[in-house]
Amino acid sequence: MNSSCPLRLVLLGPPGAGKGTQAKALETRYGLRQLSTGDMLRKQIAAGTPLGLKAKAFMDSGALVPDDVMIEMIESEVAKRDAFVLDGFPRTVRQGQVLDELLGRLQKPLSAVVFLEAGRDALLPRLAARWSNPRTGRVYNMTSNPPKIDKIDDEDGGPLVQRPDDRPEVVEQRLSTYAAETAPLVDYYKERGLLVGIDGLCSIDEVTAAIAQALGSSAVTPA
Ligand code: AMP
């Protein structure tokens, strides 16, 4: 780990590996702010903004939204916070390089990059069973982690929906996009001594515990 508190983390991993779920767990456990670029984009789409309209076409086809759009979106969020967990950013080596430059300028180096490892065979059924709260981004798995009331969020009672990009044909494309554009970040961060590999196929609590253990004593739980 590069630094002690405050924690600045990146969650890396293929679609369905559990980034959103673990980001929320880390948010609760360490008081970090979850910065989910996917959630930010979905909010723009729901609000019908020009950015949302532009992004939707890329997202619905399983492609990435262009780097410049994403970099602009995340810059101010990162700049105004000391401790955060990035969920879904960076997704290309260029985004990783720009993030390094930005955090260097701000003198806020990353603490670690948590790589949630999961193979394709496990990801397909996970994504098919995924329902989420569009308002908060909270994710459920209808098989392994269902809500107490069918299709209703335990926390705020809001309706759960299936994401349009979790349809099987789009999922295939998202996995290919991940392999081509995002997976190279694993070596990028390994070379920088930041990568922490975690088996993403264990239960939610086991994965959270493994991340906490890997972060070690420098990750202080707020009082
Ligand atoms: P997620 O909710 O993280 O799975 O993201 C959903 C979709 O939003 C992705 O499949 C991309 O189309 C887009 N997206 C989210 N984050 C990024 C990013 N950092 N770079 C490019 N596209 C992104």
XYZ file of C-alpha atoms and ligand atoms in Angstrom:
246
model
C 0.000 0.000 0.000
C 1.187 3.459 -0.885
C -0.281 5.450 1.948
C -2.182 5.206 5.176
C -5.498 6.999 5.767
C -7.332 8.460 3.896
C -7.990 5.512 1.632
C -8.164 6.077 -2.093
C -9.056 2.887 -3.906
C -9.809 1.688 -7.412
C -12.013 -1.376 -7.884
C -11.078 -3.227 -11.037
C -12.721 -6.301 -12.522
C -15.024 -7.579 -15.250
C -18.754 -6.761 -15.385
C -20.528 -8.756 -12.698
C -17.437 -9.317 -10.530
C -19.059 -7.366 -7.687
C -17.440 -3.926 -7.960
C -20.627 -2.020 -7.123
C -21.533 -4.276 -4.207
C -18.038 -4.123 -2.730
C -17.768 -0.374 -3.300
C -20.924 0.061 -1.200
C -19.512 -2.240 1.501
C -16.252 -0.231 1.557
C -18.213 2.991 1.676
C -20.001 1.798 4.810
C -16.977 0.214 6.447
C -14.392 2.931 5.869
C -16.518 6.012 5.238
C -15.233 6.270 1.678
C -17.264 7.927 -1.018
C -18.263 5.497 -3.795
C -17.607 7.117 -7.167
C -19.401 4.928 -9.715
C -19.105 6.217 -13.264
C -21.810 3.753 -14.394
C -24.254 5.179 -11.811
C -23.328 8.739 -12.828
C -24.050 7.904 -16.468
C -27.360 6.210 -15.630
C -28.402 9.334 -13.705
C -27.591 11.484 -16.742
C -29.690 9.125 -18.899
C -32.614 9.253 -16.444
C -32.428 13.058 -16.436
C -32.410 13.119 -20.258
C -29.295 15.308 -20.505
C -27.334 15.593 -23.785
C -24.465 13.711 -22.134
C -26.883 10.961 -21.075
C -28.299 10.654 -24.583
C -24.816 10.405 -26.064
C -23.663 7.857 -23.467
C -26.744 5.634 -23.773
C -25.940 4.524 -27.300
C -22.473 3.336 -26.232
C -23.735 1.675 -23.060
C -26.644 -0.154 -24.698
C -24.297 -1.684 -27.246
C -21.773 -2.850 -24.638
C -19.105 -0.346 -25.717
C -17.247 2.160 -23.574
C -18.198 5.825 -23.447
C -15.310 7.888 -24.931
C -12.392 8.609 -22.597
C -12.676 12.403 -22.748
C -16.306 12.335 -21.588
C -15.448 10.038 -18.695
C -12.348 11.950 -17.639
C -14.264 15.212 -17.487
C -16.994 13.492 -15.473
C -14.664 12.071 -12.815
C -12.129 14.917 -12.456
C -14.190 17.240 -10.274
C -15.517 14.347 -8.161
C -12.012 13.176 -7.323
C -10.751 16.717 -6.762
C -13.322 17.505 -4.090
C -12.772 14.373 -1.952
C -9.898 13.027 0.105
C -11.085 9.444 0.485
C -12.939 7.534 -2.213
C -13.444 4.223 -3.929
C -13.562 4.421 -7.702
C -16.031 1.897 -9.105
C -15.839 1.535 -12.891
C -13.074 4.070 -13.492
C -10.506 3.786 -14.992
C -11.609 1.421 -17.748
C -8.828 2.085 -20.254
C -5.079 2.547 -19.855
C -5.488 6.148 -21.043
C -8.004 6.787 -18.259
C -5.516 5.199 -15.814
C -2.716 7.471 -17.020
C -4.871 10.588 -16.773
C -5.998 9.551 -13.279
C -2.350 9.163 -12.214
C -1.527 12.637 -13.520
C -4.556 14.145 -11.816
C -3.914 12.471 -8.463
C -0.225 13.408 -8.739
C -1.159 17.073 -9.227
C -3.593 16.904 -6.301
C -1.028 15.025 -4.156
C -3.587 12.331 -3.470
C -1.923 9.053 -4.524
C -3.935 5.853 -4.785
C -3.689 3.532 -1.780
C -4.403 0.341 -3.727
C -6.179 -1.140 -6.726
C -8.429 -4.034 -5.750
C -8.785 -6.486 -8.625
C -11.893 -8.669 -8.259
C -11.106 -11.802 -10.238
C -13.946 -13.833 -11.747
C -14.137 -16.060 -14.824
C -16.616 -15.676 -17.644
C -18.588 -18.841 -16.720
C -19.487 -17.372 -13.348
C -20.199 -13.893 -14.682
C -22.918 -14.768 -17.204
C -25.406 -16.224 -14.664
C -24.555 -13.468 -12.178
C -25.402 -10.725 -14.662
C -28.593 -12.491 -15.731
C -29.752 -12.580 -12.078
C -28.800 -8.948 -11.348
C -31.476 -6.427 -10.379
C -30.734 -2.990 -9.006
C -32.234 0.151 -7.576
C -31.851 2.810 -10.295
C -31.967 5.566 -7.681
C -29.177 4.358 -5.397
C -27.325 1.833 -7.558
C -27.731 -0.870 -4.887
C -27.426 -4.281 -6.516
C -29.160 -7.598 -5.721
C -28.646 -11.075 -7.090
C -32.062 -12.730 -7.334
C -30.517 -16.154 -6.686
C -27.802 -15.627 -4.080
C -28.722 -12.273 -2.523
C -32.432 -11.547 -3.114
C -34.332 -8.648 -1.525
C -36.741 -9.467 1.328
C -39.732 -8.435 -0.818
C -39.696 -9.437 -4.473
C -38.195 -6.671 -6.694
C -38.288 -4.092 -3.886
C -35.176 -2.540 -2.362
C -34.719 -3.500 1.316
C -33.249 -0.091 2.082
C -35.511 2.518 0.544
C -38.512 0.462 -0.646
C -37.915 1.592 -4.234
C -38.552 -0.705 -7.223
C -35.709 -2.852 -8.564
C -35.087 -3.037 -12.308
C -32.904 -5.027 -14.694
C -30.327 -2.973 -16.564
C -30.787 -2.891 -20.358
C -27.102 -3.739 -20.786
C -27.494 -6.944 -18.731
C -29.303 -8.596 -21.679
C -27.289 -11.680 -22.777
C -26.279 -10.311 -26.200
C -24.997 -7.063 -24.661
C -23.236 -8.924 -21.849
C -21.152 -10.839 -24.425
C -20.029 -7.539 -25.929
C -19.275 -6.012 -22.527
C -17.061 -8.974 -21.656
C -15.177 -8.588 -24.957
C -14.826 -4.850 -24.361
C -13.476 -5.587 -20.893
C -10.906 -8.072 -22.240
C -9.712 -5.699 -24.981
C -9.767 -2.331 -23.228
C -9.873 -2.739 -19.441
C -7.921 -5.929 -18.661
C -4.585 -4.266 -19.654
C -4.989 -2.123 -16.526
C -4.207 -5.227 -14.439
C -0.583 -5.188 -15.637
C -0.509 -1.399 -15.553
C -1.244 -1.371 -11.822
C 0.804 -4.511 -11.118
C 3.860 -2.734 -12.527
C 3.174 0.166 -10.175
C 2.965 -2.146 -7.141
C -0.651 -1.205 -6.436
C -2.573 -4.335 -7.448
C -4.287 -6.474 -4.814
C -5.901 -9.591 -6.326
C -9.071 -10.877 -4.622
C -11.161 -13.924 -5.554
C -14.469 -12.320 -6.534
C -16.348 -15.617 -6.536
C -16.619 -16.023 -2.769
C -19.677 -14.729 -0.892
C -20.174 -10.962 -0.584
C -19.056 -10.935 3.067
C -16.036 -13.137 2.362
C -14.899 -10.831 -0.436
C -15.353 -7.770 1.797
C -13.338 -9.477 4.546
C -10.582 -10.435 2.093
C -10.344 -6.848 0.860
C -10.198 -5.529 4.445
C -7.463 -8.026 5.274
C -5.478 -7.075 2.183
C -5.772 -3.381 3.025
C -4.392 -4.219 6.457
C -3.863 -1.980 9.416
C -3.510 1.193 7.353
C -7.211 0.982 6.565
C -8.722 2.481 9.681
C -12.431 2.038 10.333
C -13.889 5.424 11.232
C -15.311 5.729 14.747
P -20.990 -0.128 -14.998
O -22.210 0.287 -14.274
O -19.714 0.247 -14.288
O -21.017 -1.569 -15.416
O -20.974 0.730 -16.360
C -22.019 0.610 -17.306
C -21.548 1.140 -18.644
O -21.218 2.542 -18.522
C -20.289 0.503 -19.217
O -20.567 -0.700 -19.914
C -19.810 1.611 -20.162
O -20.560 1.670 -21.347
C -20.113 2.871 -19.358
N -18.985 3.259 -18.495
C -18.955 3.282 -17.129
N -17.761 3.695 -16.692
C -17.011 3.943 -17.788
C -15.667 4.381 -18.002
N -14.846 4.635 -16.977
N -15.248 4.509 -19.288
C -16.048 4.268 -20.329
N -17.319 3.840 -20.214
C -17.802 3.678 -18.950
